[in-house]
CSV table of C-alpha atoms in Angstrom, one decimal:
chain,number,residue,atom,x,y,z
G,942,MET,CA,-32.1,-4.6,22.8
G,943,GLN,CA,-33.8,-4.1,19.3
G,944,THR,CA,-33.1,-6.0,16.5
G,945,THR,CA,-30.7,-4.9,14.1
G,946,THR,CA,-33.3,-3.5,11.5
G,947,GLN,CA,-35.4,-2.0,14.3
G,948,ALA,CA,-32.3,-0.2,15.9
G,949,ALA,CA,-31.2,1.0,12.2
G,950,VAL,CA,-34.7,2.3,11.5
G,951,GLU,CA,-34.6,4.6,14.7
G,952,THR,CA,-31.0,5.5,13.8
G,953,THR,CA,-30.9,6.3,10.0
G,954,GLY,CA,-34.5,6.5,9.0
G,955,ALA,CA,-34.3,3.7,6.6
G,956,GLU,CA,-33.5,0.0,6.9
G,957,PRO,CA,-30.0,-1.1,6.5
G,958,LEU,CA,-29.0,-3.9,4.5
G,959,VAL,CA,-27.1,-6.2,7.1
G,960,GLU,CA,-27.4,-9.4,4.7
G,961,ALA,CA,-29.2,-9.6,1.7
G,962,ALA,CA,-31.4,-7.4,0.4
G,963,GLY,CA,-35.2,-7.8,1.1
G,964,PRO,CA,-38.2,-6.3,-0.7
G,965,GLY,CA,-38.3,-2.6,-0.5
G,966,ARG,CA,-34.8,-2.3,0.4
G,967,LEU,CA,-32.2,-0.5,-1.4
G,968,ILE,CA,-28.6,-1.7,-1.1
G,969,SER,CA,-27.6,1.4,-3.3
G,970,LEU,CA,-28.9,3.9,-0.4
G,971,ASP,CA,-26.9,2.4,2.3
G,972,VAL,CA,-23.7,2.1,-0.2
G,973,PHE,CA,-24.3,5.9,-0.9
G,974,ARG,CA,-24.9,6.6,2.7
G,975,GLY,CA,-21.6,4.9,3.8
G,976,LEU,CA,-19.7,6.3,1.0
G,977,THR,CA,-20.7,9.6,2.2
G,978,VAL,CA,-19.8,9.3,5.5
G,979,MET,CA,-16.4,8.0,4.5
G,980,ALA,CA,-15.6,11.0,2.5
G,981,MET,CA,-16.6,13.2,5.5
G,982,ILE,CA,-14.4,11.4,8.1
G,983,LEU,CA,-11.6,11.8,5.2
G,984,VAL,CA,-12.1,15.6,5.0
G,985,ASN,CA,-12.8,16.2,8.6
G,986,ASN,CA,-9.7,14.4,9.7
G,987,PRO,CA,-6.5,15.6,8.0
G,988,GLY,CA,-3.0,15.0,9.8
G,989,SER,CA,-2.5,18.6,9.2
G,990,TRP,CA,-5.0,21.3,8.4
G,991,GLY,CA,-2.3,23.4,7.1
G,992,HIS,CA,-1.6,20.9,4.4
G,993,ILE,CA,-4.4,19.7,2.4
G,994,TYR,CA,-4.9,18.8,-1.3
G,995,ALA,CA,-7.1,21.3,-2.7
G,996,PRO,CA,-9.9,18.8,-3.6
G,997,LEU,CA,-10.1,17.7,-0.1
G,998,GLU,CA,-10.7,21.6,1.3
G,999,HIS,CA,-14.0,23.4,0.6
G,1000,ALA,CA,-14.2,26.3,-1.9
G,1001,ARG,CA,-13.0,29.6,0.1
G,1002,TRP,CA,-16.5,31.2,-1.0
G,1003,HIS,CA,-18.3,31.0,-4.4
G,1004,GLY,CA,-17.3,27.6,-6.3
G,1005,CYS,CA,-18.0,23.7,-5.4
G,1006,THR,CA,-15.0,21.0,-5.0
G,1007,PRO,CA,-15.5,17.3,-4.2
G,1008,THR,CA,-15.6,18.2,-0.7
G,1009,ASP,CA,-18.6,20.8,-1.0
G,1010,LEU,CA,-20.4,17.9,-2.4
G,1011,ILE,CA,-20.2,15.7,1.0
G,1012,PHE,CA,-22.8,17.5,3.1
G,1013,PRO,CA,-25.7,18.0,0.4
G,1014,PHE,CA,-25.1,14.2,-0.3
G,1015,PHE,CA,-25.9,13.2,3.1
G,1016,LEU,CA,-29.1,15.4,3.5
G,1017,PHE,CA,-30.4,14.2,0.1
G,1018,ILE,CA,-29.9,10.9,1.6
G,1019,VAL,CA,-32.0,11.8,4.6
G,1020,GLY,CA,-34.6,12.6,2.1
G,1021,VAL,CA,-34.6,9.3,0.5
G,1022,SER,CA,-34.4,7.4,3.6
G,1023,ILE,CA,-37.2,9.3,4.9
G,1024,VAL,CA,-39.3,8.0,2.0
G,1025,TYR,CA,-38.1,4.5,2.4
G,1026,ALA,CA,-38.9,4.3,6.0
G,1027,LEU,CA,-42.3,5.9,6.1
G,1028,ASP,CA,-44.2,5.4,2.8
G,1029,SER,CA,-45.9,2.5,3.9
G,1030,VAL,CA,-46.9,3.7,7.1
G,1031,ARG,CA,-48.0,7.3,6.5
G,1032,ARG,CA,-51.2,6.3,4.3
G,1033,ASP,CA,-52.7,5.1,7.7
G,1034,VAL,CA,-53.8,8.5,9.1
G,1035,SER,CA,-54.4,7.3,12.5
G,1036,ARG,CA,-51.0,6.6,12.6
G,1037,HIS,CA,-49.8,10.2,11.8
G,1038,PRO,CA,-49.5,11.5,15.5
G,1039,GLN,CA,-47.3,8.4,16.4
G,1040,LEU,CA,-45.1,9.1,13.2
G,1041,LEU,CA,-44.6,12.9,13.9
G,1042,THR,CA,-43.8,12.2,17.6
G,1043,ARG,CA,-41.4,9.9,16.4
G,1044,ILE,CA,-40.0,12.4,13.9
G,1045,ALA,CA,-39.8,15.0,16.7
G,1046,ARG,CA,-38.0,12.9,18.9
G,1047,ARG,CA,-35.4,11.7,16.8
G,1048,ALA,CA,-34.8,15.2,15.4
G,1049,ALA,CA,-34.5,16.4,19.2
G,1050,VAL,CA,-31.7,13.6,19.8
G,1051,LEU,CA,-29.7,14.7,17.0
G,1052,PHE,CA,-29.8,18.2,17.9
G,1053,GLY,CA,-28.7,17.3,21.3
G,1054,LEU,CA,-25.9,15.2,19.9
G,1055,GLY,CA,-24.7,18.2,17.8
G,1056,LEU,CA,-24.9,20.4,20.7
G,1057,PHE,CA,-22.9,17.8,22.8
G,1058,SER,CA,-20.2,17.5,20.3
G,1059,ALA,CA,-19.8,21.4,20.2
G,1060,LEU,CA,-19.7,21.7,24.1
G,1061,PHE,CA,-17.3,18.8,24.4
G,1062,PRO,CA,-14.5,18.9,26.3
G,1063,SER,CA,-15.0,22.2,27.7
G,1064,PHE,CA,-18.9,22.6,28.3
G,1065,VAL,CA,-18.4,26.5,28.0
G,1066,PHE,CA,-22.3,27.4,27.5
G,1067,GLU,CA,-21.3,31.1,26.8
G,1068,THR,CA,-19.3,30.2,23.6
G,1069,VAL,CA,-21.3,27.2,22.6
G,1070,ARG,CA,-21.5,27.1,18.8
G,1071,ILE,CA,-25.3,26.2,18.4
G,1072,PRO,CA,-25.3,25.6,14.4
G,1073,GLY,CA,-23.4,22.6,13.3
G,1074,VAL,CA,-24.0,19.6,10.7
G,1075,LEU,CA,-26.1,17.7,13.2
G,1076,ALA,CA,-28.1,20.3,14.0
G,1077,ARG,CA,-28.8,21.1,10.2
G,1078,ILE,CA,-29.6,17.4,9.7
G,1079,ALA,CA,-31.8,17.4,12.9
G,1080,VAL,CA,-34.1,20.5,11.5
G,1081,VAL,CA,-33.9,19.3,7.7
G,1082,PHE,CA,-35.0,15.8,9.2
G,1083,LEU,CA,-37.7,17.4,11.3
G,1084,VAL,CA,-39.3,19.4,8.3
G,1085,CYS,CA,-38.9,17.0,5.6
G,1086,GLY,CA,-40.3,14.1,7.8
G,1087,THR,CA,-43.3,16.4,8.8
G,1088,VAL,CA,-43.9,17.3,5.0
G,1089,PHE,CA,-43.6,14.0,3.8
G,1090,VAL,CA,-46.2,12.6,6.3
G,1091,LYS,CA,-48.7,15.5,5.2
G,1092,THR,CA,-48.6,16.0,1.6
G,1093,GLY,CA,-48.0,14.5,-1.2
G,1094,TRP,CA,-45.2,14.6,-4.0
G,1095,ARG,CA,-46.8,17.6,-6.1
G,1096,THR,CA,-47.0,19.6,-2.9
G,1097,GLN,CA,-43.6,18.7,-2.2
G,1098,ALA,CA,-42.3,20.0,-5.3
G,1099,TRP,CA,-43.9,23.1,-5.6
G,1100,LEU,CA,-42.6,23.7,-2.0
G,1101,LEU,CA,-38.8,22.9,-3.2
G,1102,GLY,CA,-39.3,25.2,-5.9
G,1103,GLY,CA,-40.9,27.9,-3.8
G,1104,ILE,CA,-38.0,27.6,-1.2
G,1105,LEU,CA,-35.3,28.0,-4.0
G,1106,VAL,CA,-37.2,31.3,-5.6
G,1107,LEU,CA,-37.8,32.7,-2.1
G,1108,TYR,CA,-34.3,32.2,-1.0
G,1109,ASN,CA,-32.9,33.8,-4.2
G,1110,VAL,CA,-35.0,36.8,-3.7
G,1111,LEU,CA,-34.4,37.2,0.1
G,1112,LEU,CA,-30.5,37.4,-0.3
G,1113,GLN,CA,-30.4,39.4,-3.4
G,1114,VAL,CA,-33.1,41.9,-3.1
G,1115,VAL,CA,-33.9,42.1,0.6
G,1116,PRO,CA,-31.6,45.1,2.0
G,1117,VAL,CA,-29.4,44.1,5.0
G,1118,PRO,CA,-29.9,46.2,8.0
G,1119,ASP,CA,-27.1,48.5,9.1
G,1120,PHE,CA,-25.3,47.3,5.8
G,1121,GLY,CA,-27.5,48.6,3.1
G,1122,PRO,CA,-28.3,46.9,-0.3
G,1123,ALA,CA,-28.4,43.0,-0.6
G,1124,ASN,CA,-25.0,41.5,-1.1
G,1125,LEU,CA,-23.5,38.0,-1.0
G,1126,GLU,CA,-20.1,39.0,0.8
G,1127,PRO,CA,-19.5,36.4,4.0
G,1128,ALA,CA,-20.2,38.9,7.0
G,1129,THR,CA,-22.6,41.1,5.8
G,1130,ASN,CA,-25.1,38.7,3.6
G,1131,LEU,CA,-28.8,39.1,5.2
G,1132,GLY,CA,-28.1,35.3,6.5
G,1133,ALA,CA,-24.9,36.3,8.4
G,1134,TRP,CA,-27.0,39.3,10.0
G,1135,LEU,CA,-29.8,37.2,11.0
G,1136,ASP,CA,-27.3,34.9,12.6
G,1137,ARG,CA,-25.7,37.4,14.7
G,1138,LEU,CA,-29.1,39.1,15.5
G,1139,LEU,CA,-30.8,35.8,16.9
G,1140,LEU,CA,-27.8,33.6,18.0
G,1141,GLY,CA,-25.2,36.2,18.8
G,1142,GLU,CA,-21.5,36.1,17.8
G,1143,ASN,CA,-20.7,34.1,20.7
G,1144,HIS,CA,-22.5,31.0,19.2
G,1145,LEU,CA,-21.3,31.1,15.8
G,1146,TRP,CA,-18.6,29.1,14.1
G,1147,LYS,CA,-15.0,30.2,15.6
G,1148,SER,CA,-13.2,30.7,12.5
G,1149,SER,CA,-15.5,33.3,11.1
G,1150,LYS,CA,-17.1,34.7,14.4
G,1151,THR,CA,-19.5,36.9,12.0
G,1152,TRP,CA,-21.3,34.4,10.0
G,1153,ASP,CA,-21.9,30.5,10.0
G,1154,PRO,CA,-21.7,27.7,7.1
G,1155,GLU,CA,-24.7,26.2,8.9
G,1156,GLY,CA,-26.5,29.3,10.0
G,1157,LEU,CA,-30.4,29.6,10.4
G,1158,LEU,CA,-31.3,31.0,7.0
G,1159,SER,CA,-29.2,28.9,4.9
G,1160,THR,CA,-30.9,25.9,6.5
G,1161,LEU,CA,-34.0,26.9,4.6
G,1162,PRO,CA,-32.5,25.9,0.8
G,1163,ALA,CA,-30.9,23.0,2.9
G,1164,ILE,CA,-34.5,21.9,3.5
G,1165,GLY,CA,-34.8,22.0,-0.1
G,1166,THR,CA,-32.0,19.2,-0.6
G,1167,GLY,CA,-33.9,17.2,1.8
G,1168,LEU,CA,-37.2,17.5,-0.4
G,1169,LEU,CA,-35.2,16.9,-3.7
G,1170,GLY,CA,-34.3,13.5,-2.2
G,1171,MET,CA,-37.7,12.7,-1.1
G,1172,LEU,CA,-39.0,13.3,-4.6
G,1173,VAL,CA,-36.1,10.9,-5.8
G,1174,GLY,CA,-37.1,8.6,-3.4
G,1175,GLN,CA,-40.5,8.5,-4.3
G,1176,TRP,CA,-39.6,8.0,-8.0
G,1177,LEU,CA,-37.5,4.8,-7.0
G,1178,ARG,CA,-40.5,3.6,-5.0
G,1179,LEU,CA,-43.1,3.6,-8.1
G,1180,ARG,CA,-43.8,-0.4,-8.7
G,1181,ASN,CA,-45.3,0.0,-12.1
G,1182,MET,CA,-42.4,1.1,-14.0
G,1183,GLU,CA,-39.0,-0.9,-15.3
G,1184,PRO,CA,-36.1,-0.2,-13.4
G,1185,ALA,CA,-34.1,0.8,-16.8
G,1186,VAL,CA,-36.8,3.4,-17.0
G,1187,LYS,CA,-36.6,4.6,-13.6
G,1188,VAL,CA,-32.7,4.9,-13.9
G,1189,ALA,CA,-32.7,6.4,-17.3
G,1190,TRP,CA,-35.2,9.3,-16.5
G,1191,LEU,CA,-33.3,9.8,-13.1
G,1192,PHE,CA,-30.1,10.8,-14.8
G,1193,VAL,CA,-32.1,13.0,-17.5
G,1194,ALA,CA,-33.4,14.5,-14.2
G,1195,GLY,CA,-29.9,14.9,-12.4
G,1196,GLY,CA,-28.4,16.0,-15.5
G,1197,ALA,CA,-31.2,18.6,-16.0
G,1198,ALA,CA,-30.9,19.8,-12.4
G,1199,VAL,CA,-27.0,20.2,-12.6
G,1200,VAL,CA,-27.5,22.3,-15.8
G,1201,LEU,CA,-30.1,24.5,-14.2
G,1202,GLY,CA,-27.7,25.0,-11.4
G,1203,MET,CA,-24.8,26.0,-13.7
G,1204,ILE,CA,-26.9,28.5,-15.4
G,1205,TRP,CA,-28.7,29.7,-12.1
G,1206,ASN,CA,-24.8,30.2,-11.3
G,1207,GLY,CA,-24.7,32.9,-13.5
G,1208,TRP,CA,-26.5,35.3,-11.0
G,1209,PHE,CA,-27.0,33.5,-7.8
G,1210,PRO,CA,-23.3,31.6,-7.5
G,1211,ILE,CA,-22.8,28.2,-6.4
G,1212,ASN,CA,-22.1,28.6,-2.8
G,1213,LYS,CA,-21.9,25.9,0.0
G,1214,SER,CA,-21.5,28.3,2.9
G,1215,LEU,CA,-24.6,30.3,1.7
G,1216,TRP,CA,-26.2,27.3,0.5
G,1217,THR,CA,-27.6,28.9,-2.5
G,1218,SER,CA,-30.2,27.9,-5.0
G,1219,SER,CA,-28.0,27.1,-7.5
G,1220,TYR,CA,-25.9,24.7,-5.0
G,1221,VAL,CA,-29.1,22.8,-4.2
G,1222,LEU,CA,-29.8,22.0,-7.9
G,1223,TYR,CA,-26.1,21.3,-8.7
G,1224,THR,CA,-25.1,19.2,-5.9
G,1225,GLY,CA,-28.5,17.6,-6.0
G,1226,GLY,CA,-28.3,16.6,-9.6
G,1227,ILE,CA,-25.0,15.1,-8.8
G,1228,ALA,CA,-26.4,13.1,-6.0
G,1229,ALA,CA,-29.3,11.8,-8.2
G,1230,ALA,CA,-27.1,10.7,-11.0
G,1231,THR,CA,-24.6,8.9,-8.1
G,1232,LEU,CA,-27.5,7.2,-6.6
G,1233,ALA,CA,-29.2,6.2,-10.2
G,1234,ALA,CA,-25.8,4.5,-11.0
G,1235,LEU,CA,-25.5,2.9,-7.6
G,1236,TYR,CA,-29.2,1.5,-7.7
G,1237,TRP,CA,-28.3,0.3,-11.4
G,1238,LEU,CA,-25.5,-1.9,-10.2
G,1239,CYS,CA,-26.2,-2.8,-6.9
G,1240,ASP,CA,-30.1,-3.2,-7.0
G,1241,VAL,CA,-30.8,-4.0,-10.6
G,1242,HIS,CA,-27.7,-6.0,-11.6
G,1243,GLY,CA,-26.7,-7.4,-8.3
G,1244,TYR,CA,-23.0,-6.1,-8.3
G,1245,ARG,CA,-22.4,-6.0,-4.5
G,1246,ALA,CA,-19.1,-7.9,-4.1
G,1247,TRP,CA,-17.4,-4.3,-3.4
G,1248,THR,CA,-20.0,-2.8,-1.6
G,1249,LYS,CA,-19.3,-4.2,1.9
G,1250,PRO,CA,-16.9,-1.7,3.5
G,1251,PHE,CA,-19.7,1.2,2.3
G,1252,LEU,CA,-22.4,-0.9,3.9
G,1253,VAL,CA,-20.4,-1.3,7.0
G,1254,TYR,CA,-20.2,2.6,7.1
G,1255,GLY,CA,-23.6,3.0,6.2
G,1256,VAL,CA,-25.6,1.6,8.8
G,1257,ASN,CA,-24.0,3.4,11.5
G,1258,ALA,CA,-23.3,6.8,9.8
G,1259,ILE,CA,-24.5,9.3,12.6
G,1260,THR,CA,-22.7,6.8,15.4
G,1261,VAL,CA,-19.2,6.8,13.4
G,1262,PHE,CA,-19.7,10.8,12.6
G,1263,PHE,CA,-20.3,11.5,16.0
G,1264,LEU,CA,-17.5,9.6,17.6
G,1265,SER,CA,-15.1,10.7,14.9
G,1266,GLY,CA,-15.5,14.4,16.2
G,1267,LEU,CA,-15.1,13.2,19.8
G,1268,VAL,CA,-12.3,10.8,19.8
G,1269,PRO,CA,-9.6,13.1,18.5
G,1270,ARG,CA,-10.3,15.7,21.0
G,1271,LEU,CA,-9.9,12.9,23.6
G,1272,LEU,CA,-6.7,11.8,22.2
G,1273,GLN,CA,-5.4,15.4,22.4
G,1274,MET,CA,-6.4,15.9,26.0
G,1275,ILE,CA,-3.9,12.8,26.5
G,1276,LYS,CA,-0.2,14.5,26.9
G,1277,ILE,CA,3.2,13.1,25.9
G,1278,PRO,CA,6.4,14.7,25.9
G,1279,ALA,CA,7.5,15.7,22.4
G,1280,ALA,CA,11.3,16.1,21.6
G,1281,GLY,CA,11.5,19.5,22.5
G,1282,GLY,CA,10.4,18.9,25.8
G,1283,GLU,CA,7.3,20.4,25.5
G,1284,PRO,CA,4.1,18.3,26.2
G,1285,VAL,CA,1.5,17.5,23.2
G,1286,GLY,CA,-1.5,15.8,22.7
G,1287,LEU,CA,-1.4,12.0,21.8
G,1288,ARG,CA,-2.8,12.6,18.4
G,1289,THR,CA,-0.5,15.1,17.4
G,1290,TRP,CA,2.6,13.0,19.1
G,1291,LEU,CA,1.4,10.0,16.7
G,1292,TYR,CA,1.3,12.2,13.8
G,1293,ASP,CA,4.2,13.8,14.1
G,1294,THR,CA,6.0,10.3,15.0
G,1295,LEU,CA,4.2,7.9,12.0
G,1296,PHE,CA,3.7,10.1,9.3
G,1297,VAL,CA,5.6,13.3,9.0
G,1298,PRO,CA,9.3,11.8,9.0
G,1299,TYR,CA,8.2,9.6,5.9
G,1300,PHE,CA,5.8,11.6,3.7
G,1301,SER,CA,5.7,15.0,2.1
G,1302,PRO,CA,3.7,17.4,4.3
G,1303,VAL,CA,0.6,17.2,2.3
G,1304,ASN,CA,0.9,13.3,1.5
G,1305,ALA,CA,1.6,12.9,5.5
G,1306,SER,CA,-1.5,14.6,6.1
G,1307,LEU,CA,-3.6,12.8,3.4
G,1308,ALA,CA,-2.1,9.3,5.0
G,1309,GLY,CA,-3.3,10.3,8.4
G,1310,ALA,CA,-6.8,10.8,7.2
G,1311,ILE,CA,-6.7,7.6,5.5
G,1312,VAL,CA,-5.7,5.9,8.4
G,1313,CYS,CA,-8.5,7.5,10.4
G,1314,VAL,CA,-11.0,6.2,8.0
G,1315,LEU,CA,-9.4,2.6,8.3
G,1316,ILE,CA,-9.4,2.7,12.0
G,1317,TRP,CA,-13.2,3.3,11.9
G,1318,LEU,CA,-13.7,1.0,9.3
G,1319,GLY,CA,-12.5,-1.7,11.5
G,1320,VAL,CA,-14.5,-0.7,14.4
G,1321,LEU,CA,-17.6,-0.4,12.4
G,1322,TRP,CA,-16.8,-3.8,10.8
G,1323,VAL,CA,-16.7,-5.7,14.4
G,1324,MET,CA,-20.0,-3.8,15.1
G,1325,TYR,CA,-21.4,-4.8,11.8
G,1326,TYR,CA,-20.8,-8.3,12.2
G,1327,ARG,CA,-21.9,-8.4,16.1
G,1328,ARG,CA,-25.2,-7.0,14.4
G,1329,ILE,CA,-24.8,-3.8,16.6
G,1330,ILE,CA,-26.4,-0.7,15.4
G,1331,ILE,CA,-26.7,2.2,17.6
G,1332,LYS,CA,-29.9,3.7,18.2
G,1333,VAL,CA,-30.3,7.3,17.8
């Protein structure tokens, strides 16, 4: 079995902080990753999808709620992690083929996990959703990792800008076949048309059927989010600059990105499902400022006593995200007789028995989600102290 650190590099693309920080490590990055995955599990596991506080829901279309920050935060973290995992070894050109093979293999495993999760438990290939969260992470990791190995930060910055401008032109200038002028409506925008053309309606998000929030075209600007994280990671890796200066300029850059995103929102609205260019800048700016604050607290000043729950989540992030999607479905397969005599899934029975009688509908739903986060925290805590980090 690999050591904890070796396994973690394979899993997340960055070394975790199992104990005290070593040279070149960022406690703040693991804390940020753990906080983000905690939030993912909270919003993905309400007791009832019909009773959710508004901040814990996605915006219906245009706009951005706190929940809409979670996925771009994770892709931003992927970009930063790539820098910390590969920066020291990419300088040896002879190792590039090995690095690119590792990147491709890891991306393939992530994509495979996403496909398995979409198929489970029925395994009906005719209607499996091909796009998804893990699939998008895989593509972003593959492209950004390859770009990082082969290019410098200036090329990456130009590529980021080019992607954002190109995507804006594609969605607001290029006519949509069969529908006419370019538009940003859910079922008739260029990305939705492309998804139906290349994937077919049977392989898209079942809640919409005609478009997918993790579709093909919107993965292009999602790569931009990863590139933004890479640029921030390289900024933090600079050795000839005081930490206070790094933090100050990162706050300035993050604030500028937020302002630019809000300005761009005037004609290309902030929208998670479309992953618009304004959304990339807005969420990326908030992510940069958040990482700057955590870096200042955890890595510069050493305020770490409060970080352990987030580190526990952060070092097994992909594992807990994957399992947290499968376990509820497994529980639902176990049938329990309900009060009316009809059998219900074990998860539903537990929620109806332990939460519904004691809270208002929306608070019962929130309590169920919080308990889910705490249960996984307990599982991950055991894994953490046994130095178990599952290789992906």
